[in-house]
PDB file of C-alpha atoms in Angstrom:
ATOM      1  CA  MET X   2       0.000   0.000   0.000  1.00 50.00           C
ATOM      2  CA  ARG X   3       2.806   2.340   0.914  1.00 50.00           C
ATOM      3  CA  ARG X   4       4.521   1.571  -2.360  1.00 46.00           C
ATOM      4  CA  VAL X   5       1.331   2.409  -4.266  1.00 37.00           C
ATOM      5  CA  MET X   6       1.081   5.741  -2.431  1.00 43.00           C
ATOM      6  CA  VAL X   7       4.688   6.557  -3.292  1.00 38.00           C
ATOM      7  CA  VAL X   8       4.099   5.742  -6.965  1.00 36.00           C
ATOM      8  CA  ALA X   9       0.910   7.826  -7.004  1.00 39.00           C
ATOM      9  CA  HIS X  10       2.696  10.732  -5.371  1.00 48.00           C
ATOM     10  CA  GLY X  11       5.497  10.492  -7.907  1.00 49.00           C
ATOM     11  CA  PHE X  12       2.973  10.375 -10.763  1.00 42.00           C
ATOM     12  CA  ARG X  13       1.181  13.489  -9.473  1.00 55.00           C
ATOM     13  CA  LYS X  14       4.494  15.285  -9.061  1.00 52.00           C
ATOM     14  CA  LYS X  15       5.545  14.331 -12.585  1.00 52.00           C
ATOM     15  CA  SER X  16       2.167  15.414 -13.993  1.00 53.00           C
ATOM     16  CA  ALA X  17       2.419  18.763 -12.227  1.00 53.00           C
ATOM     17  CA  PHE X  18       5.949  19.195 -13.556  1.00 51.00           C
ATOM     18  CA  CYS X  19       4.820  18.409 -17.115  1.00 56.00           C
ATOM     19  CA  GLY X  20       1.886  20.795 -16.781  1.00 59.00           C
ATOM     20  CA  HIS X  21       4.218  23.535 -15.576  1.00 62.00           C
ATOM     21  CA  ASP X  22       6.512  22.916 -18.553  1.00 64.00           C
ATOM     22  CA  MET X  23       3.583  23.124 -20.964  1.00 63.00           C
ATOM     23  CA  ILE X  24       2.410  26.417 -19.476  1.00 70.00           C
ATOM     24  CA  LYS X  25       5.936  27.783 -19.639  1.00 66.00           C
ATOM     25  CA  ALA X  26       6.306  26.677 -23.266  1.00 61.00           C
ATOM     26  CA  ALA X  27       2.947  28.286 -24.122  1.00 60.00           C
ATOM     27  CA  ARG X  28       4.059  31.566 -22.559  1.00 69.00           C
ATOM     28  CA  LEU X  29       7.340  31.536 -24.468  1.00 68.00           C
ATOM     29  CA  ASN X  30       5.496  30.817 -27.733  1.00 75.00           C
ATOM     30  CA  TRP X  31       2.360  32.858 -27.095  1.00 79.00           C
ATOM     31  CA  GLU X  32       2.292  34.211 -30.645  1.00 86.00           C
ATOM     32  CA  LEU X  33       2.259  30.697 -32.077  1.00 89.00           C
ATOM     33  CA  VAL X  34      -0.471  29.713 -29.611  1.00 90.00           C
ATOM     34  CA  LEU X  35      -2.625  32.670 -30.684  1.00 94.00           C
ATOM     35  CA  LEU X  36      -2.079  31.892 -34.347  1.00 94.00           C
ATOM     36  CA  ALA X  37      -3.058  28.271 -33.701  1.00 94.00           C
ATOM     37  CA  ALA X  38      -6.244  29.526 -32.022  1.00 95.00           C
ATOM     38  CA  VAL X  39      -6.975  31.681 -35.090  1.00 96.00           C
ATOM     39  CA  PHE X  40      -6.381  28.667 -37.315  1.00 95.00           C
ATOM     40  CA  LEU X  41      -8.757  26.527 -35.241  1.00 95.00           C
ATOM     41  CA  ALA X  42     -11.375  29.286 -35.391  1.00 96.00           C
ATOM     42  CA  GLY X  43     -11.116  29.261 -39.184  1.00 94.00           C
ATOM     43  CA  MET X  44     -11.389  25.493 -39.202  1.00 92.00           C
ATOM     44  CA  ALA X  45     -14.544  25.664 -37.072  1.00 93.00           C
ATOM     45  CA  VAL X  46     -16.099  28.227 -39.436  1.00 91.00           C
ATOM     46  CA  GLY X  47     -15.217  26.067 -42.427  1.00 88.00           C
ATOM     47  CA  ALA X  48     -16.704  22.964 -40.821  1.00 87.00           C
ATOM     48  CA  VAL X  49     -19.983  24.778 -40.162  1.00 86.00           C
ATOM     49  CA  TYR X  50     -20.109  26.246 -43.660  1.00 83.00           C
ATOM     50  CA  ALA X  51     -19.359  22.827 -45.191  1.00 77.00           C
ATOM     51  CA  ARG X  52     -22.928  21.698 -44.492  1.00 74.00           C
ATOM     52  CA  ASN X  53     -24.118  23.849 -47.393  1.00 71.00           C
ATOM     53  CA  ALA X  54     -21.030  23.447 -49.593  1.00 66.00           C
ATOM     54  CA  ASP X  55     -20.988  21.426 -52.787  1.00 65.00           C
ATOM     55  CA  PRO X  56     -18.175  19.426 -54.426  1.00 63.00           C
ATOM     56  CA  GLN X  57     -17.801  22.045 -57.165  1.00 66.00           C
ATOM     57  CA  ALA X  58     -16.953  24.688 -54.559  1.00 63.00           C
ATOM     58  CA  LEU X  59     -14.219  22.478 -53.129  1.00 63.00           C
ATOM     59  CA  GLU X  60     -12.851  21.784 -56.594  1.00 62.00           C
ATOM     60  CA  ARG X  61     -12.697  25.497 -57.414  1.00 61.00           C
ATOM     61  CA  MET X  62     -10.638  26.119 -54.278  1.00 60.00           C
ATOM     62  CA  ASP X  63      -8.425  23.078 -54.742  1.00 55.00           C
ATOM     63  CA  PHE X  64      -5.457  25.181 -55.892  1.00 52.00           C
ATOM     64  CA  LEU X  65      -5.484  26.867 -52.464  1.00 56.00           C
ATOM     65  CA  PHE X  66      -6.335  24.033 -50.103  1.00 59.00           C
ATOM     66  CA  ALA X  67      -5.545  20.839 -52.034  1.00 53.00           C
ATOM     67  CA  GLY X  68      -8.914  19.708 -50.719  1.00 55.00           C
ATOM     68  CA  ASN X  69     -10.209  17.820 -53.746  1.00 59.00           C
ATOM     69  CA  PHE X  70     -10.256  14.450 -51.987  1.00 66.00           C
ATOM     70  CA  LYS X  71     -11.730  12.620 -54.981  1.00 66.00           C
ATOM     71  CA  ALA X  72      -8.763  13.581 -57.152  1.00 66.00           C
ATOM     72  CA  ARG X  73      -6.395  11.822 -54.742  1.00 67.00           C
ATOM     73  CA  MET X  74      -7.682   8.459 -55.897  1.00 67.00           C
ATOM     74  CA  THR X  75      -7.153   9.090 -59.613  1.00 69.00           C
ATOM     75  CA  ALA X  76      -4.360  11.678 -59.889  1.00 72.00           C
ATOM     76  CA  SER X  77      -0.739  10.735 -60.449  1.00 80.00           C
ATOM     77  CA  PHE X  78       1.735  10.774 -57.588  1.00 81.00           C
ATOM     78  CA  LEU X  79       3.451  13.831 -59.031  1.00 86.00           C
ATOM     79  CA  SER X  80       0.160  15.715 -59.233  1.00 85.00           C
ATOM     80  CA  ILE X  81      -0.652  14.938 -55.604  1.00 84.00           C
ATOM     81  CA  PHE X  82       2.787  16.104 -54.452  1.00 90.00           C
ATOM     82  CA  VAL X  83       2.744  19.291 -56.545  1.00 89.00           C
ATOM     83  CA  ALA X  84      -0.787  20.206 -55.457  1.00 86.00           C
ATOM     84  CA  SER X  85       0.063  19.709 -51.782  1.00 88.00           C
ATOM     85  CA  PHE X  86       3.334  21.654 -51.904  1.00 92.00           C
ATOM     86  CA  ALA X  87       1.897  24.435 -54.065  1.00 90.00           C
ATOM     87  CA  SER X  88      -0.977  24.915 -51.620  1.00 88.00           C
ATOM     88  CA  ALA X  89       1.414  25.330 -48.688  1.00 92.00           C
ATOM     89  CA  PHE X  90       3.777  27.501 -50.744  1.00 94.00           C
ATOM     90  CA  LEU X  91       1.046  30.031 -51.557  1.00 93.00           C
ATOM     91  CA  PHE X  92       0.238  30.608 -47.882  1.00 95.00           C
ATOM     92  CA  ILE X  93       3.899  30.692 -46.863  1.00 96.00           C
ATOM     93  CA  PHE X  94       4.739  33.141 -49.621  1.00 96.00           C
ATOM     94  CA  ALA X  95       1.843  35.352 -48.560  1.00 96.00           C
ATOM     95  CA  CYS X  96       3.236  35.402 -45.009  1.00 96.00           C
ATOM     96  CA  PHE X  97       6.693  36.196 -46.398  1.00 96.00           C
ATOM     97  CA  LEU X  98       5.455  39.164 -48.408  1.00 95.00           C
ATOM     98  CA  CYS X  99       3.306  40.506 -45.587  1.00 95.00           C
ATOM     99  CA  GLY X 100       6.273  40.238 -43.244  1.00 93.00           C
ATOM    100  CA  LEU X 101       8.100  42.758 -45.434  1.00 91.00           C
ATOM    101  CA  SER X 102       5.332  45.284 -44.846  1.00 90.00           C
ATOM    102  CA  LEU X 103       4.675  47.587 -41.912  1.00 86.00           C
ATOM    103  CA  TRP X 104       1.028  46.481 -41.966  1.00 89.00           C
ATOM    104  CA  GLY X 105       1.905  42.817 -42.267  1.00 89.00           C
ATOM    105  CA  MET X 106       1.468  42.006 -38.591  1.00 90.00           C
ATOM    106  CA  LEU X 107      -2.194  43.054 -38.924  1.00 92.00           C
ATOM    107  CA  LEU X 108      -2.822  41.139 -42.134  1.00 94.00           C
ATOM    108  CA  ILE X 109      -0.942  37.906 -41.461  1.00 95.00           C
ATOM    109  CA  PRO X 110      -3.428  36.457 -38.884  1.00 95.00           C
ATOM    110  CA  PHE X 111      -5.993  36.205 -41.684  1.00 95.00           C
ATOM    111  CA  ILE X 112      -3.716  33.767 -43.525  1.00 95.00           C
ATOM    112  CA  PRO X 113      -3.833  30.891 -40.957  1.00 95.00           C
ATOM    113  CA  PHE X 114      -7.547  31.637 -40.505  1.00 96.00           C
ATOM    114  CA  PHE X 115      -8.087  31.151 -44.228  1.00 92.00           C
ATOM    115  CA  ARG X 116      -5.977  27.984 -44.221  1.00 92.00           C
ATOM    116  CA  GLY X 117      -8.025  26.625 -41.322  1.00 92.00           C
ATOM    117  CA  LEU X 118     -11.177  27.525 -43.232  1.00 90.00           C
ATOM    118  CA  GLY X 119     -10.091  25.321 -46.121  1.00 87.00           C
ATOM    119  CA  LEU X 120      -9.261  22.338 -43.933  1.00 89.00           C
ATOM    120  CA  GLY X 121     -12.518  22.794 -42.054  1.00 89.00           C
ATOM    121  CA  LEU X 122     -14.459  22.847 -45.334  1.00 85.00           C
ATOM    122  CA  THR X 123     -12.949  19.563 -46.468  1.00 85.00           C
ATOM    123  CA  SER X 124     -13.283  17.858 -43.070  1.00 86.00           C
ATOM    124  CA  GLY X 125     -16.816  19.113 -42.507  1.00 86.00           C
ATOM    125  CA  TYR X 126     -17.928  18.092 -45.978  1.00 82.00           C
ATOM    126  CA  LEU X 127     -16.542  14.586 -45.564  1.00 84.00           C
ATOM    127  CA  TYR X 128     -18.313  14.171 -42.227  1.00 85.00           C
ATOM    128  CA  SER X 129     -21.662  15.658 -43.266  1.00 81.00           C
ATOM    129  CA  ASN X 130     -21.886  13.644 -46.491  1.00 79.00           C
ATOM    130  CA  TYR X 131     -20.125  10.366 -45.679  1.00 83.00           C
ATOM    131  CA  GLY X 132     -20.290  10.091 -41.896  1.00 85.00           C
ATOM    132  CA  GLY X 133     -17.804   7.747 -40.254  1.00 86.00           C
ATOM    133  CA  TYR X 134     -16.451   6.662 -43.650  1.00 86.00           C
ATOM    134  CA  GLY X 135     -15.536  10.265 -44.421  1.00 85.00           C
ATOM    135  CA  ILE X 136     -13.991  10.759 -40.970  1.00 88.00           C
ATOM    136  CA  LEU X 137     -11.814   7.673 -41.462  1.00 91.00           C
ATOM    137  CA  PHE X 138     -10.658   8.921 -44.861  1.00 89.00           C
ATOM    138  CA  ASN X 139      -9.914  12.316 -43.372  1.00 88.00           C
ATOM    139  CA  LEU X 140      -7.879  10.831 -40.524  1.00 91.00           C
ATOM    140  CA  VAL X 141      -5.927   8.362 -42.646  1.00 89.00           C
ATOM    141  CA  VAL X 142      -5.352  10.239 -45.910  1.00 88.00           C
ATOM    142  CA  ILE X 143      -5.750  14.004 -45.433  1.00 88.00           C
ATOM    143  CA  LEU X 144      -4.824  14.982 -41.876  1.00 91.00           C
ATOM    144  CA  PRO X 145      -1.294  13.488 -41.616  1.00 92.00           C
ATOM    145  CA  GLY X 146       0.064  15.721 -44.364  1.00 91.00           C
ATOM    146  CA  ALA X 147      -2.270  18.598 -43.489  1.00 91.00           C
ATOM    147  CA  PHE X 148      -0.858  18.687 -39.940  1.00 94.00           C
ATOM    148  CA  PHE X 149       2.676  19.465 -41.128  1.00 95.00           C
ATOM    149  CA  CYS X 150       1.374  21.757 -43.855  1.00 93.00           C
ATOM    150  CA  CYS X 151      -0.591  23.828 -41.341  1.00 93.00           C
ATOM    151  CA  LEU X 152       2.382  23.791 -38.973  1.00 95.00           C
ATOM    152  CA  SER X 153       4.536  25.326 -41.708  1.00 96.00           C
ATOM    153  CA  VAL X 154       1.921  28.026 -42.298  1.00 96.00           C
ATOM    154  CA  LEU X 155       1.751  28.840 -38.580  1.00 96.00           C
ATOM    155  CA  LEU X 156       5.539  29.094 -38.350  1.00 96.00           C
ATOM    156  CA  ALA X 157       5.615  31.284 -41.459  1.00 96.00           C
ATOM    157  CA  ALA X 158       2.945  33.525 -39.957  1.00 96.00           C
ATOM    158  CA  ARG X 159       4.947  33.887 -36.740  1.00 95.00           C
ATOM    159  CA  GLU X 160       8.125  34.762 -38.636  1.00 96.00           C
ATOM    160  CA  GLY X 161       6.266  37.268 -40.797  1.00 95.00           C
ATOM    161  CA  ILE X 162       4.695  38.995 -37.805  1.00 95.00           C
ATOM    162  CA  ALA X 163       8.052  39.174 -36.001  1.00 93.00           C
ATOM    163  CA  PHE X 164       9.782  40.759 -38.992  1.00 93.00           C
ATOM    164  CA  SER X 165       6.917  43.189 -39.581  1.00 92.00           C
ATOM    165  CA  ARG X 166       7.161  44.280 -35.948  1.00 91.00           C
ATOM    166  CA  LEU X 167      10.895  44.711 -36.425  1.00 90.00           C
ATOM    167  CA  LEU X 168      10.232  47.016 -39.370  1.00 87.00           C
ATOM    168  CA  VAL X 169       7.841  49.078 -37.266  1.00 86.00           C
ATOM    169  CA  SER X 170      10.326  49.358 -34.399  1.00 84.00           C
ATOM    170  CA  CYS X 171      13.114  50.449 -36.765  1.00 77.00           C
ATOM    171  CA  GLY X 172      11.008  53.208 -38.253  1.00 69.00           C
ATOM    172  CA  SER X 173      12.904  54.960 -41.048  1.00 67.00           C
ATOM    173  CA  LYS X 174      16.125  53.055 -40.326  1.00 71.00           C
ATOM    174  CA  THR X 175      17.343  50.439 -42.786  1.00 75.00           C
ATOM    175  CA  ILE X 176      17.161  46.783 -41.780  1.00 77.00           C
ATOM    176  CA  SER X 177      20.583  45.184 -41.635  1.00 80.00           C
ATOM    177  CA  ARG X 178      21.456  42.490 -44.146  1.00 85.00           C
ATOM    178  CA  SER X 179      22.115  39.988 -41.377  1.00 89.00           C
ATOM    179  CA  LYS X 180      18.561  40.258 -40.082  1.00 90.00           C
ATOM    180  CA  LEU X 181      17.159  39.960 -43.583  1.00 90.00           C
ATOM    181  CA  LYS X 182      19.357  36.925 -44.178  1.00 93.00           C
ATOM    182  CA  ILE X 183      18.044  35.295 -40.986  1.00 94.00           C
ATOM    183  CA  TYR X 184      14.502  36.033 -42.169  1.00 95.00           C
ATOM    184  CA  LEU X 185      15.213  34.298 -45.476  1.00 95.00           C
ATOM    185  CA  LEU X 186      16.835  31.327 -43.746  1.00 96.00           C
ATOM    186  CA  HIS X 187      13.842  30.891 -41.440  1.00 96.00           C
ATOM    187  CA  PHE X 188      11.487  30.839 -44.387  1.00 97.00           C
ATOM    188  CA  GLY X 189      13.765  28.378 -46.124  1.00 96.00           C
ATOM    189  CA  ALA X 190      13.361  26.077 -43.124  1.00 97.00           C
ATOM    190  CA  VAL X 191       9.594  26.585 -43.235  1.00 97.00           C
ATOM    191  CA  LEU X 192       9.563  25.586 -46.892  1.00 97.00           C
ATOM    192  CA  GLY X 193      11.486  22.468 -45.880  1.00 97.00           C
ATOM    193  CA  ILE X 194       8.635  21.564 -43.525  1.00 97.00           C
ATOM    194  CA  ALA X 195       6.140  22.201 -46.329  1.00 96.00           C
ATOM    195  CA  PHE X 196       8.172  19.917 -48.608  1.00 96.00           C
ATOM    196  CA  PHE X 197       8.103  17.212 -45.938  1.00 97.00           C
ATOM    197  CA  ALA X 198       4.336  17.729 -45.552  1.00 95.00           C
ATOM    198  CA  ALA X 199       3.866  17.188 -49.286  1.00 94.00           C
ATOM    199  CA  LEU X 200       5.860  13.953 -49.063  1.00 95.00           C
ATOM    200  CA  ILE X 201       3.704  12.767 -46.161  1.00 94.00           C
ATOM    201  CA  ASP X 202       0.598  13.705 -48.127  1.00 91.00           C
ATOM    202  CA  LEU X 203       1.856  11.740 -51.117  1.00 90.00           C
ATOM    203  CA  LEU X 204       2.815   8.725 -48.997  1.00 92.00           C
ATOM    204  CA  PHE X 205      -0.529   8.414 -47.213  1.00 91.00           C
ATOM    205  CA  SER X 206      -2.511   9.097 -50.381  1.00 87.00           C
ATOM    206  CA  ALA X 207      -0.575   6.409 -52.220  1.00 85.00           C
ATOM    207  CA  CYS X 208      -0.858   3.859 -49.415  1.00 86.00           C
ATOM    208  CA  PHE X 209      -4.464   4.375 -48.338  1.00 85.00           C
ATOM    209  CA  GLY X 210      -6.216   6.500 -50.971  1.00 77.00           C
ATOM    210  CA  GLY X 211      -7.038   3.454 -53.094  1.00 75.00           C
ATOM    211  CA  LEU X 212      -8.894   1.832 -50.186  1.00 77.00           C
ATOM    212  CA  PHE X 213     -11.662   4.441 -50.381  1.00 76.00           C
ATOM    213  CA  SER X 214     -14.220   5.305 -53.052  1.00 73.00           C
ATOM    214  CA  PHE X 215     -16.687   8.200 -53.141  1.00 66.00           C
TER     215      PHE X 215
END
């Protein structure tokens, strides 16, 4: 009994320690947390709107969200990879350009919101029209790659906001080349994550996409 109490006490202590670490990490990355909340808000709006959406609407927005789930079962591997990477690249590039503007820190939060809207549209449509079958397809085929894709967009948004704030703080002064170089390197790393997300998207689509039919 005493041993059980010691183990329970150690478990509670470890849980409290982990919780403290999570709170500390959230405070250190509060901008990323807020951007994630904005993304989730967009996803919720998209999921609600998806009840009245039609497949043609999803197909028209496929170049932005790579959300045409039916095309994954017939398109070539190269097409799936290019569509996934191009979708992430557009949002990352938008964050990059906005980061070079004084007003970018006000505009950038709309980018993860819009990306969340697209994922919410696809997820909500699959659930409302195909039920559990659509949820399973979403979990197995779409979400693995979408997770890393959305992570790259969130990181790009954070970098863009930070650089835009730097421009505001510098005023009329010129940004040093070293800071601009760091900005470019950070976005290069973000594009690396987007490339990895496209590979994950391709892998899961190739392995499991053929198991589903709509």
